[in-house]
JSON list of C-alpha atoms in Angstrom, two decimals:
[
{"chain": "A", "resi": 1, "resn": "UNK", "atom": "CA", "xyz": [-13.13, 10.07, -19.99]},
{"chain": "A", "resi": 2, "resn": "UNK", "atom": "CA", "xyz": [-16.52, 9.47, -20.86]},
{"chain": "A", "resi": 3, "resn": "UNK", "atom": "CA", "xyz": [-19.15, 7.09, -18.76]},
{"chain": "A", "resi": 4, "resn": "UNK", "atom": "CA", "xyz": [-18.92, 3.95, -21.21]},
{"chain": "A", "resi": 5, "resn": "UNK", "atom": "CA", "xyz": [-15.18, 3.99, -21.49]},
{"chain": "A", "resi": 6, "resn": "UNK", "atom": "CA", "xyz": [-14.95, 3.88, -17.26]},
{"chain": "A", "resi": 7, "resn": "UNK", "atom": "CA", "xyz": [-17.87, 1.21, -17.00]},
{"chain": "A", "resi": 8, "resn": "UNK", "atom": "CA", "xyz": [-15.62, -0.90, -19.32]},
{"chain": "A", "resi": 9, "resn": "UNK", "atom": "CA", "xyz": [-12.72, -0.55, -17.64]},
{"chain": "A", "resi": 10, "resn": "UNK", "atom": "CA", "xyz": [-14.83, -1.75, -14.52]},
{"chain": "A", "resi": 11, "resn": "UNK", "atom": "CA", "xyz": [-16.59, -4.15, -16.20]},
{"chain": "A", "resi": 12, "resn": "UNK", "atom": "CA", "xyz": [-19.72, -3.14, -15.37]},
{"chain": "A", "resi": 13, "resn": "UNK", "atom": "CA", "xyz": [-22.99, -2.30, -17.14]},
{"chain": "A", "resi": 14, "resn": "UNK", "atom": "CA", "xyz": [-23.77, 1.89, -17.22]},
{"chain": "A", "resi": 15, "resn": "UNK", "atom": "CA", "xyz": [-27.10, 0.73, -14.83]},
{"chain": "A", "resi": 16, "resn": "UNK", "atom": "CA", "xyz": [-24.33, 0.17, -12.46]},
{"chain": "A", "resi": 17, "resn": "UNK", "atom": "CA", "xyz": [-22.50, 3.19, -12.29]},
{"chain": "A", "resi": 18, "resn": "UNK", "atom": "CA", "xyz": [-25.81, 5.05, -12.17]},
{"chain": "A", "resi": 19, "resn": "UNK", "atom": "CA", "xyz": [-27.66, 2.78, -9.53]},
{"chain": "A", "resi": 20, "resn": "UNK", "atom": "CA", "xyz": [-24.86, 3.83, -7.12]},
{"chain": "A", "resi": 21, "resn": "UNK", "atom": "CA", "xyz": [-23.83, 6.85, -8.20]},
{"chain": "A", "resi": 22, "resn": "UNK", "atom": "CA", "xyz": [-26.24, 8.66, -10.29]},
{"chain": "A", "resi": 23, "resn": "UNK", "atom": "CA", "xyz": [-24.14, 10.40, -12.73]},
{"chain": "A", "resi": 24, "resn": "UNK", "atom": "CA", "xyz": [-20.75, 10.73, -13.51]},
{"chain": "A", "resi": 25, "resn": "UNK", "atom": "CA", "xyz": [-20.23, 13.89, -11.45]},
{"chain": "A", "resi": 26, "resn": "UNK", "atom": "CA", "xyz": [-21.76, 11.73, -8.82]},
{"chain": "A", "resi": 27, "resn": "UNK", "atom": "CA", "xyz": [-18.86, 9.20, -9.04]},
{"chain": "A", "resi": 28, "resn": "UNK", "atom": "CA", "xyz": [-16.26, 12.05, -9.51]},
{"chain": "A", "resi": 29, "resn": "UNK", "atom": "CA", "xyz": [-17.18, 13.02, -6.36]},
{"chain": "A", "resi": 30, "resn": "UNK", "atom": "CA", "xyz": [-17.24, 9.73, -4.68]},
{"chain": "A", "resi": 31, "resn": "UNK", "atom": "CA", "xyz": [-13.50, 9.33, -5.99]},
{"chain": "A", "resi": 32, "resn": "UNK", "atom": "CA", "xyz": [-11.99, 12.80, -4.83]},
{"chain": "A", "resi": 33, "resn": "UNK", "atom": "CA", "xyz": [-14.37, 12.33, -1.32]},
{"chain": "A", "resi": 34, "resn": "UNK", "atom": "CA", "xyz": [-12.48, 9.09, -1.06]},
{"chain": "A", "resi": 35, "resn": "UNK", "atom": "CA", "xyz": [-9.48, 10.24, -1.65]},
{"chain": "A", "resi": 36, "resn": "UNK", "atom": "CA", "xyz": [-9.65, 13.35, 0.56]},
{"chain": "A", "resi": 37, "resn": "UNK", "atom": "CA", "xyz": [-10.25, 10.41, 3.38]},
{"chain": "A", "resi": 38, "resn": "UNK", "atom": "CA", "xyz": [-7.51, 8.91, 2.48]},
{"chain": "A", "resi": 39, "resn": "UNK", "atom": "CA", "xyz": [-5.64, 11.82, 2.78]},
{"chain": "A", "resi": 40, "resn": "UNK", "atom": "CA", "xyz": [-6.91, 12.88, 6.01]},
{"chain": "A", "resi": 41, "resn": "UNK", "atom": "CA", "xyz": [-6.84, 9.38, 7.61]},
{"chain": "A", "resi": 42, "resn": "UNK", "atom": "CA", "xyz": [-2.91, 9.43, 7.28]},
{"chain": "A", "resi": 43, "resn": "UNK", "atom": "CA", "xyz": [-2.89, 12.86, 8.84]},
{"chain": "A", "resi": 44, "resn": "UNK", "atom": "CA", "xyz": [-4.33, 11.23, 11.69]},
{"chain": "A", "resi": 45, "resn": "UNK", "atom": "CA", "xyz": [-2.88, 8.48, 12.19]},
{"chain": "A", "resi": 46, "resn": "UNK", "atom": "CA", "xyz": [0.68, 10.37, 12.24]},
{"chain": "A", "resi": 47, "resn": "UNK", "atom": "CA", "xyz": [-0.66, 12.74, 15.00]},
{"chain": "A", "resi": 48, "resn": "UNK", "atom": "CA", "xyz": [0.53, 11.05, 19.13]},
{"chain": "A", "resi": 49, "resn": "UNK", "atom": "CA", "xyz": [-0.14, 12.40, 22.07]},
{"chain": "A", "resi": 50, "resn": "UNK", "atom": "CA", "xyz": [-2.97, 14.87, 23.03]},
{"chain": "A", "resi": 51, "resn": "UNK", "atom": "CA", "xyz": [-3.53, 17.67, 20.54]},
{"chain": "A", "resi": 52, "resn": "UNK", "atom": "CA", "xyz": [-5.08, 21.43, 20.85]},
{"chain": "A", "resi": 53, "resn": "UNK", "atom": "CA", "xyz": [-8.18, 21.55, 18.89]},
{"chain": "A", "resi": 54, "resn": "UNK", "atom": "CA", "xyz": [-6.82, 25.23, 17.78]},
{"chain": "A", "resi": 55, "resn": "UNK", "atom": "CA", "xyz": [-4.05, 23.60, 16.35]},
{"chain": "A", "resi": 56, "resn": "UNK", "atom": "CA", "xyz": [-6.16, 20.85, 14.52]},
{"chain": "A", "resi": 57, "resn": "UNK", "atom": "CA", "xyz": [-8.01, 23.56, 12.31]},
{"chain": "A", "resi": 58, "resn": "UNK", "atom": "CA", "xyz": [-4.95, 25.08, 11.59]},
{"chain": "A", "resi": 59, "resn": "UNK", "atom": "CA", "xyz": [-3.55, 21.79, 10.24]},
{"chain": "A", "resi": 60, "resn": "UNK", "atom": "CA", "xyz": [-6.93, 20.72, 8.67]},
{"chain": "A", "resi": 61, "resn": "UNK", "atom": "CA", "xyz": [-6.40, 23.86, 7.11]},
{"chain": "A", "resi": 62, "resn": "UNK", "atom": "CA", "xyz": [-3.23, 23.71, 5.52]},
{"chain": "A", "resi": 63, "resn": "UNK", "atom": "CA", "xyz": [-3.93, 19.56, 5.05]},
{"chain": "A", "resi": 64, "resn": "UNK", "atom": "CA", "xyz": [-6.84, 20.82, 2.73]},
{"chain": "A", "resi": 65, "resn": "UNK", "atom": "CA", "xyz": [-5.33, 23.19, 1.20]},
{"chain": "A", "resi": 66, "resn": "UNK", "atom": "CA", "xyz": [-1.89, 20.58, -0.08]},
{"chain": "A", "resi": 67, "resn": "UNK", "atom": "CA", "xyz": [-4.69, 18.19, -1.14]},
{"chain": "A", "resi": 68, "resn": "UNK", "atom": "CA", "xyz": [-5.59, 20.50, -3.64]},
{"chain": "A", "resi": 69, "resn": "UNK", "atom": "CA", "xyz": [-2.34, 21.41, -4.86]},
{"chain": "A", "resi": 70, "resn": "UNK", "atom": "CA", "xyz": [-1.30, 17.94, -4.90]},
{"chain": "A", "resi": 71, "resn": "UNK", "atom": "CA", "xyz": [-4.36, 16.92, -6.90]},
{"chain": "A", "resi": 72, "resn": "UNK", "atom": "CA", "xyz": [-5.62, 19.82, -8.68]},
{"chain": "A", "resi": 73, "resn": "UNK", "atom": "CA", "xyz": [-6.82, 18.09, -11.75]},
{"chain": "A", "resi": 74, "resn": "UNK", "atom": "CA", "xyz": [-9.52, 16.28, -8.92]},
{"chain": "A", "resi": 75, "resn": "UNK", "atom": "CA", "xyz": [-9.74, 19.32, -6.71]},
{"chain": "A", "resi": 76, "resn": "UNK", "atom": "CA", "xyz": [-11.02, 21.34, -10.37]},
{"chain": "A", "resi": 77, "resn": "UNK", "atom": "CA", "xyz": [-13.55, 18.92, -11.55]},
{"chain": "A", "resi": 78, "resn": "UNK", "atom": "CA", "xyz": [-15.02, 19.09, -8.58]},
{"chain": "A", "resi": 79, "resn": "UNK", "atom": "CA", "xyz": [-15.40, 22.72, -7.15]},
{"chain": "A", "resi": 80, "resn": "UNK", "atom": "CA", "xyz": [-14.51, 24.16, -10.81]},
{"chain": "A", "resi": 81, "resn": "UNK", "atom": "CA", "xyz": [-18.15, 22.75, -12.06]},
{"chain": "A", "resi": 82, "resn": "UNK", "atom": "CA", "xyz": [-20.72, 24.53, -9.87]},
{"chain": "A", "resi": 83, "resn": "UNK", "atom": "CA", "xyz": [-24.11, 24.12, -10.44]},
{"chain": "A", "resi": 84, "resn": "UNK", "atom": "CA", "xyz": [-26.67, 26.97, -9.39]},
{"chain": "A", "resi": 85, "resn": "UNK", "atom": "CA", "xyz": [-28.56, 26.22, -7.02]},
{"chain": "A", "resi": 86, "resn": "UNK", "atom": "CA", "xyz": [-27.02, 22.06, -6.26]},
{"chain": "A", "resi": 87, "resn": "UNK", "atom": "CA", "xyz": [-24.51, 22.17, -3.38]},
{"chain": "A", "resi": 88, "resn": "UNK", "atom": "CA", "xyz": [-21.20, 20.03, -4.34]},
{"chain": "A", "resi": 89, "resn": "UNK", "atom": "CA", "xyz": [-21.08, 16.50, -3.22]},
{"chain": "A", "resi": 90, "resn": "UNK", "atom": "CA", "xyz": [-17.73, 16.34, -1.40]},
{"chain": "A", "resi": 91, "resn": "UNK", "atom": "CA", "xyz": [-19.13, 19.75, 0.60]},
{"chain": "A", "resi": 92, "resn": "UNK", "atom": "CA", "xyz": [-21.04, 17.72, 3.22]},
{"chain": "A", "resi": 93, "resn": "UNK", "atom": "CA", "xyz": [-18.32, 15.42, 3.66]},
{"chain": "A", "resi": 94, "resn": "UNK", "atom": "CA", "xyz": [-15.46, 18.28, 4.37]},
{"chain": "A", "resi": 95, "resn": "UNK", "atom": "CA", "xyz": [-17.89, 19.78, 6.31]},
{"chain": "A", "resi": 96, "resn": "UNK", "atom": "CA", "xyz": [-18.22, 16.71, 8.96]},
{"chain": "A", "resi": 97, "resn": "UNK", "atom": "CA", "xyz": [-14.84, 15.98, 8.51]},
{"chain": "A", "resi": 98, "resn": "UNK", "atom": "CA", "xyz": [-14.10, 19.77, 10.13]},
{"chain": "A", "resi": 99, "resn": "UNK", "atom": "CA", "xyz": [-16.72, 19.37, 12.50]},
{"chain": "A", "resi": 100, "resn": "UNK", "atom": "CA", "xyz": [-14.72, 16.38, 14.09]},
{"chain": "A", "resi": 101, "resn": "UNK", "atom": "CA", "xyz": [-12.39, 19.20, 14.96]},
{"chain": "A", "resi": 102, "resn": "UNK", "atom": "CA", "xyz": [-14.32, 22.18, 16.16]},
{"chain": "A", "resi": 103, "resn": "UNK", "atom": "CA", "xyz": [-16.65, 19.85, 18.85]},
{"chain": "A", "resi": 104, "resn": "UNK", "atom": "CA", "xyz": [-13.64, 19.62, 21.38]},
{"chain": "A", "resi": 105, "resn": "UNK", "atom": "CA", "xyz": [-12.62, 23.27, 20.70]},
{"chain": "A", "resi": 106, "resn": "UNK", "atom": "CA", "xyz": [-17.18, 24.43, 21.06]},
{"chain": "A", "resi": 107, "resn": "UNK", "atom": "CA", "xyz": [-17.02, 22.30, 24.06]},
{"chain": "A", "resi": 108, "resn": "UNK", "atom": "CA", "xyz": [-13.49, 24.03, 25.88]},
{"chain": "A", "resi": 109, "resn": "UNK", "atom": "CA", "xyz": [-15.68, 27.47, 24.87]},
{"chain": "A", "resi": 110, "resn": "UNK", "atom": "CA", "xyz": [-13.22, 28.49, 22.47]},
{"chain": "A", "resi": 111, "resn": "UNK", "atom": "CA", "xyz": [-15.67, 29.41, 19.42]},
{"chain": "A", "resi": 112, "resn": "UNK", "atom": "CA", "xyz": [-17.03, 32.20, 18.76]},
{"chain": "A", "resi": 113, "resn": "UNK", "atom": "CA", "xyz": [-19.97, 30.89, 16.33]},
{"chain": "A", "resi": 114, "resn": "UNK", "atom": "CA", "xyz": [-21.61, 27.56, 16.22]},
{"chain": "A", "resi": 115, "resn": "UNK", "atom": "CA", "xyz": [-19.63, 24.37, 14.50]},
{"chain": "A", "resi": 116, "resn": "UNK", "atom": "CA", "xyz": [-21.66, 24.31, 11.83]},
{"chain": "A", "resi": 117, "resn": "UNK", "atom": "CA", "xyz": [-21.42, 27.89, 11.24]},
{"chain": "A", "resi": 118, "resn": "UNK", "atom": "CA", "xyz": [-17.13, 27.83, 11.66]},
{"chain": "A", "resi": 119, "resn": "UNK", "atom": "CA", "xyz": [-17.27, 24.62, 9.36]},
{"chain": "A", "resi": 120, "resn": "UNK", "atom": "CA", "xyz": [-19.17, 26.23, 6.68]},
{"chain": "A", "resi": 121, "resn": "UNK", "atom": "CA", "xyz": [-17.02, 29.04, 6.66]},
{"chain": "A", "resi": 122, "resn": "UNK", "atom": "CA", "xyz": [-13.95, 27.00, 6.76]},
{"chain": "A", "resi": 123, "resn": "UNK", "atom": "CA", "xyz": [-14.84, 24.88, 3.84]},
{"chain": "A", "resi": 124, "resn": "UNK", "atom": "CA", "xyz": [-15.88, 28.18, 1.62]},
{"chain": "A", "resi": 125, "resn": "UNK", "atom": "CA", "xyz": [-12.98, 29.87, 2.92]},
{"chain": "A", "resi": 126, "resn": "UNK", "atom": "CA", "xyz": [-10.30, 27.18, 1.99]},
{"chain": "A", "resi": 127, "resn": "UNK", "atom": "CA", "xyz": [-11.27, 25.97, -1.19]},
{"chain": "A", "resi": 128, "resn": "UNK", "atom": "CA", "xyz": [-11.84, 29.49, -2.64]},
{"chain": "A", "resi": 129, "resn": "UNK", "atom": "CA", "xyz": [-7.83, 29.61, -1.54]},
{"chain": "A", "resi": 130, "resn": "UNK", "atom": "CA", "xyz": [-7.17, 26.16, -3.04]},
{"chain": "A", "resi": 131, "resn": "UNK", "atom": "CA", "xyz": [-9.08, 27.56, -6.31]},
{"chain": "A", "resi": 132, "resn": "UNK", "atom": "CA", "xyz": [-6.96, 30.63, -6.21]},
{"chain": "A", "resi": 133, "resn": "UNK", "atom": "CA", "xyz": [-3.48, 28.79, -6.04]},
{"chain": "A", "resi": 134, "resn": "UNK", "atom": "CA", "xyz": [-4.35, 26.47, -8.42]},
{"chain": "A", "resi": 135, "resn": "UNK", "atom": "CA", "xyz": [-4.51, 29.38, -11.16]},
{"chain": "A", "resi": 136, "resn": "UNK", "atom": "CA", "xyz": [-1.42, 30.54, -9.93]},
{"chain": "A", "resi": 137, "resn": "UNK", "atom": "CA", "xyz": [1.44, 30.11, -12.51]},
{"chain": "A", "resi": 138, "resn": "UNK", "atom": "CA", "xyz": [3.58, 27.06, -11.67]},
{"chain": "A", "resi": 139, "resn": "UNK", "atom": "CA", "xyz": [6.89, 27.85, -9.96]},
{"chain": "A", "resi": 140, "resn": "UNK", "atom": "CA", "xyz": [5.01, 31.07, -8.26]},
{"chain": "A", "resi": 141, "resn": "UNK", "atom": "CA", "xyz": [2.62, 30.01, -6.03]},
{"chain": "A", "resi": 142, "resn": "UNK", "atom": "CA", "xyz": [2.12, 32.16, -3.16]},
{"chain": "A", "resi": 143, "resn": "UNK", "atom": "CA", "xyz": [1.37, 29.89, -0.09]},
{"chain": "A", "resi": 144, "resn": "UNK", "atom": "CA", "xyz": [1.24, 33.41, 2.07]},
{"chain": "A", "resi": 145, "resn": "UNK", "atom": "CA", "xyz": [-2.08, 33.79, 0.95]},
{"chain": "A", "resi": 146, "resn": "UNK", "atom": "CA", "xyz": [-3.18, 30.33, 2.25]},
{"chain": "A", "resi": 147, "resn": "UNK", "atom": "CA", "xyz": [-1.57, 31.84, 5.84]},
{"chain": "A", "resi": 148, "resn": "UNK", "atom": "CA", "xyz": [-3.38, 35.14, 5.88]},
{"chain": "A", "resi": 149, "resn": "UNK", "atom": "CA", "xyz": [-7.01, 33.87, 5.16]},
{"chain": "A", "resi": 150, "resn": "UNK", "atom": "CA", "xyz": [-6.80, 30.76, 7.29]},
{"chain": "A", "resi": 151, "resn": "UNK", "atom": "CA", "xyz": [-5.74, 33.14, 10.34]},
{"chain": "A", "resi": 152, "resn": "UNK", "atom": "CA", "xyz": [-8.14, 35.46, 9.61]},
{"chain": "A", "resi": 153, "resn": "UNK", "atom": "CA", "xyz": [-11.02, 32.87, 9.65]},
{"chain": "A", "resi": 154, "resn": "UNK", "atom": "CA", "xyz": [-9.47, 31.34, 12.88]},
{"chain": "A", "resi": 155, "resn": "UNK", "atom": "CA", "xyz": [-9.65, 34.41, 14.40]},
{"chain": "A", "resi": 156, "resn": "UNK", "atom": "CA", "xyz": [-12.78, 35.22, 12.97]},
{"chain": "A", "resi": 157, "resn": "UNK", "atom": "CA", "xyz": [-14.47, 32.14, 14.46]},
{"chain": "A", "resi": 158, "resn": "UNK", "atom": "CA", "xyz": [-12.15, 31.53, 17.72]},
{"chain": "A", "resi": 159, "resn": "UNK", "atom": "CA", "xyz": [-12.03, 33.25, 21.06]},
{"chain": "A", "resi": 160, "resn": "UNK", "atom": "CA", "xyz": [-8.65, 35.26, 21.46]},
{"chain": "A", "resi": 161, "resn": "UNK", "atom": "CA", "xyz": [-6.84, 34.77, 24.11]},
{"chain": "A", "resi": 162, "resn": "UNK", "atom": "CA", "xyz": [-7.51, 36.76, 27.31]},
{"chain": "A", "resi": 163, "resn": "UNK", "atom": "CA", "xyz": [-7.91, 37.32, 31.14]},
{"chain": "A", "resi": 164, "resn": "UNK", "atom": "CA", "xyz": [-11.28, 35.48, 30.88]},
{"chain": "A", "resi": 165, "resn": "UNK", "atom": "CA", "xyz": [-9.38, 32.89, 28.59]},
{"chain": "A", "resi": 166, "resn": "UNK", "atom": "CA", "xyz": [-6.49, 32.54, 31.30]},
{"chain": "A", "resi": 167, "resn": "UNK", "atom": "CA", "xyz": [-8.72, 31.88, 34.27]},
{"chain": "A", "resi": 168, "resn": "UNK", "atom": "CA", "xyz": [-10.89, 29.23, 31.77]},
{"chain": "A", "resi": 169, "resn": "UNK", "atom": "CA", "xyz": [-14.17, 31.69, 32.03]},
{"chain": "A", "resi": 170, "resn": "UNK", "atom": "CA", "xyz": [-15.15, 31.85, 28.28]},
{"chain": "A", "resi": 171, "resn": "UNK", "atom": "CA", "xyz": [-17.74, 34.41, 27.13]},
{"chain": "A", "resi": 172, "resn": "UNK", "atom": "CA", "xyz": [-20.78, 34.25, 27.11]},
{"chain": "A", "resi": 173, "resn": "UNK", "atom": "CA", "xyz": [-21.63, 33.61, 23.49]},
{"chain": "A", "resi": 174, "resn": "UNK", "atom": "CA", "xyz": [-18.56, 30.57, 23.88]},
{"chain": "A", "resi": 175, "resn": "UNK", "atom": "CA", "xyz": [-20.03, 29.58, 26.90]},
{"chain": "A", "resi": 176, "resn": "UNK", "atom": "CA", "xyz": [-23.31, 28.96, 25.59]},
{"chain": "A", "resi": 177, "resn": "UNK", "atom": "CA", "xyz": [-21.78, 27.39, 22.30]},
{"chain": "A", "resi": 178, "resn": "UNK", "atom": "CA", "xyz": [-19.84, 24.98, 24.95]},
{"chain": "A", "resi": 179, "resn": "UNK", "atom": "CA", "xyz": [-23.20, 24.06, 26.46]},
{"chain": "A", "resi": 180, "resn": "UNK", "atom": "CA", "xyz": [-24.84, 23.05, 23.04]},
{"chain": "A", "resi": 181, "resn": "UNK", "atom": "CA", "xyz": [-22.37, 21.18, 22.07]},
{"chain": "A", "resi": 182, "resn": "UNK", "atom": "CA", "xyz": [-22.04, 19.32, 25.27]},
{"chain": "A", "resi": 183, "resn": "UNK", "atom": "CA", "xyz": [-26.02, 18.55, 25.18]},
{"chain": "A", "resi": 184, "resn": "UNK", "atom": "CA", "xyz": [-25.09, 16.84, 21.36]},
{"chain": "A", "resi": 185, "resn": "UNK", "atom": "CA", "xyz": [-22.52, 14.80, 23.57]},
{"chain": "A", "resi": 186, "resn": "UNK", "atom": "CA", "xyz": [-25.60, 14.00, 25.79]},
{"chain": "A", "resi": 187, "resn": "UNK", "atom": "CA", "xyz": [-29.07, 14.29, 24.04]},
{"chain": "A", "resi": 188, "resn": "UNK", "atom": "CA", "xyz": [-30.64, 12.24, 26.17]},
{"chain": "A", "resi": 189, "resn": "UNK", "atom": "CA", "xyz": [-29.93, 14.44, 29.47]},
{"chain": "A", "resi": 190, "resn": "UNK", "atom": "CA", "xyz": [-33.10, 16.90, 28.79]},
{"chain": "A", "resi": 191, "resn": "UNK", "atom": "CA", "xyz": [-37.04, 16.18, 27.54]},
{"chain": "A", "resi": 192, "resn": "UNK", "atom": "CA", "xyz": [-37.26, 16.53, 23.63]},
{"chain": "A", "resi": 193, "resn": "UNK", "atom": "CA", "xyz": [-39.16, 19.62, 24.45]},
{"chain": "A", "resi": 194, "resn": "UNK", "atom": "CA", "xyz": [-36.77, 20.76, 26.80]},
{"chain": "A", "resi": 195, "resn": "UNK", "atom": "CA", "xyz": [-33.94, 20.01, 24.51]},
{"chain": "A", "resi": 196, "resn": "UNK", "atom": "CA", "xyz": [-35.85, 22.47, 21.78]},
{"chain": "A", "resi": 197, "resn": "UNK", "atom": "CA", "xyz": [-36.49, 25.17, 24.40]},
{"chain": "A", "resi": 198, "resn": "UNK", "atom": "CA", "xyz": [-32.81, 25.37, 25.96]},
{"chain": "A", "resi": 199, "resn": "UNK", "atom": "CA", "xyz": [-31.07, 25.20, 22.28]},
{"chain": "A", "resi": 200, "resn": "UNK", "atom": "CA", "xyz": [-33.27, 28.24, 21.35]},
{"chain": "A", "resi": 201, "resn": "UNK", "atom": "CA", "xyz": [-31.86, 29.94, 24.32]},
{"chain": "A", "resi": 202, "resn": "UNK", "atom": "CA", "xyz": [-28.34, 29.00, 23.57]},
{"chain": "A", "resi": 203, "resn": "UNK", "atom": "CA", "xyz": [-28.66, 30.21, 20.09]},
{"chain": "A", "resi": 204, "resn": "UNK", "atom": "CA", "xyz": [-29.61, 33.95, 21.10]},
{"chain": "A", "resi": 205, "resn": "UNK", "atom": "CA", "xyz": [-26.99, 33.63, 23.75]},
{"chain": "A", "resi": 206, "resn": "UNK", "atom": "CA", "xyz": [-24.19, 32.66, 21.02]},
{"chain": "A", "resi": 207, "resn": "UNK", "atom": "CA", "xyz": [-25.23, 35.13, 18.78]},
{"chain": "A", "resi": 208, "resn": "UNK", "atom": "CA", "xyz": [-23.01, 38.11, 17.86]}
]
């Protein structure tokens, strides 16, 4: 569909479209980002009770990865056009959408890398599986595969269960990922200086 037939159809002036959002791959994005929320707001809002953040990724997980199937005509035009060197729009937004998720879990000491880190690798992780699937003949796709990488990513960037687990001592690399994610709960409990100083500390602490 090209840019002059969709400003047409929204009766607006190609200025428009570019003014908010810069290109056509810019609105692409805008429309699978917005309907990813969509998507994911539902999820929510059929979740009760209290939930295990453990379990949340899981389902984030496999939410992601039915998006994709259900939409892969969106899903392609999106993560099927890389540019070198220009991150994809709807990246960021996945990204903080994951990172919802993996605060409560950094904060009961159950990761074993930062957020950040576990969301990046979540999002690369999941939509190299969507991209897989999606080449998959019809009528054979193999939803194992989804299974086997998302575990091994959970259990790449989770704490296994344990004695330590049991008595609810994490690690030390969890426990200091715990602390810097309770100080983003809290920024205002240290000095800005003191705030740069401890986080430095946590970060040698958490690493590997």
């Amino acid at each position: 569909m090209s840019t002059r037939a969709i400003c047409e159809r929204a009766g607006v002036q190609a200025p428009t479209l570019y003014h908010h959002f810069g290109s056509k791959q810019g609105l692409l994005e805008a429309v699978v980002s917005h309907g990813l929320r969509q998507f994911l707001a539902c999820r929510r809002a059929e979740a009760t009770g209290p939930r295990d953040p453990i379990a949340d990724l899981r389902d984030g997980w496999d939410g992601h990865i039915r998006f994709g199937l259900e939409n892969p005509n969106f899903y392609a035009l999106i993560y099927g056009r890389v540019i070198p060197g220009r991150p994809c729009g709807v990246v960021a937004d996945v990204e903080a959408m994951i990172l919802e998720t993996l605060r409560p879990a950094a904060r009961e000491g159950r990761l074993r890398v930062a957020p950040e880190q576990a969301a990046a690798q979540i999002v690369a992780a999941s939509s190299g599986v969507v991209m897989a699937l999606i080449t998959q003949p019809a009528g054979s796709v193999d939803l194992a595969l989804s299974d086997e990488v998302r575990d091994a990513v959970l259990a790449r960037i989770t704490t296994a269960p344990g004695p330590d687990a049991q008595r609810g001592e994490p690690s030390v690399p969890a426990a200091a990922i715990a602390l810097a994610a309770a100080l983003d709960d809290d920024p205002a409990a240290l000095s800005a200086g003191e705030t740069v100083l401890l986080r430095e500390w946590l970060a040698r602490l958490a690493a590997p």
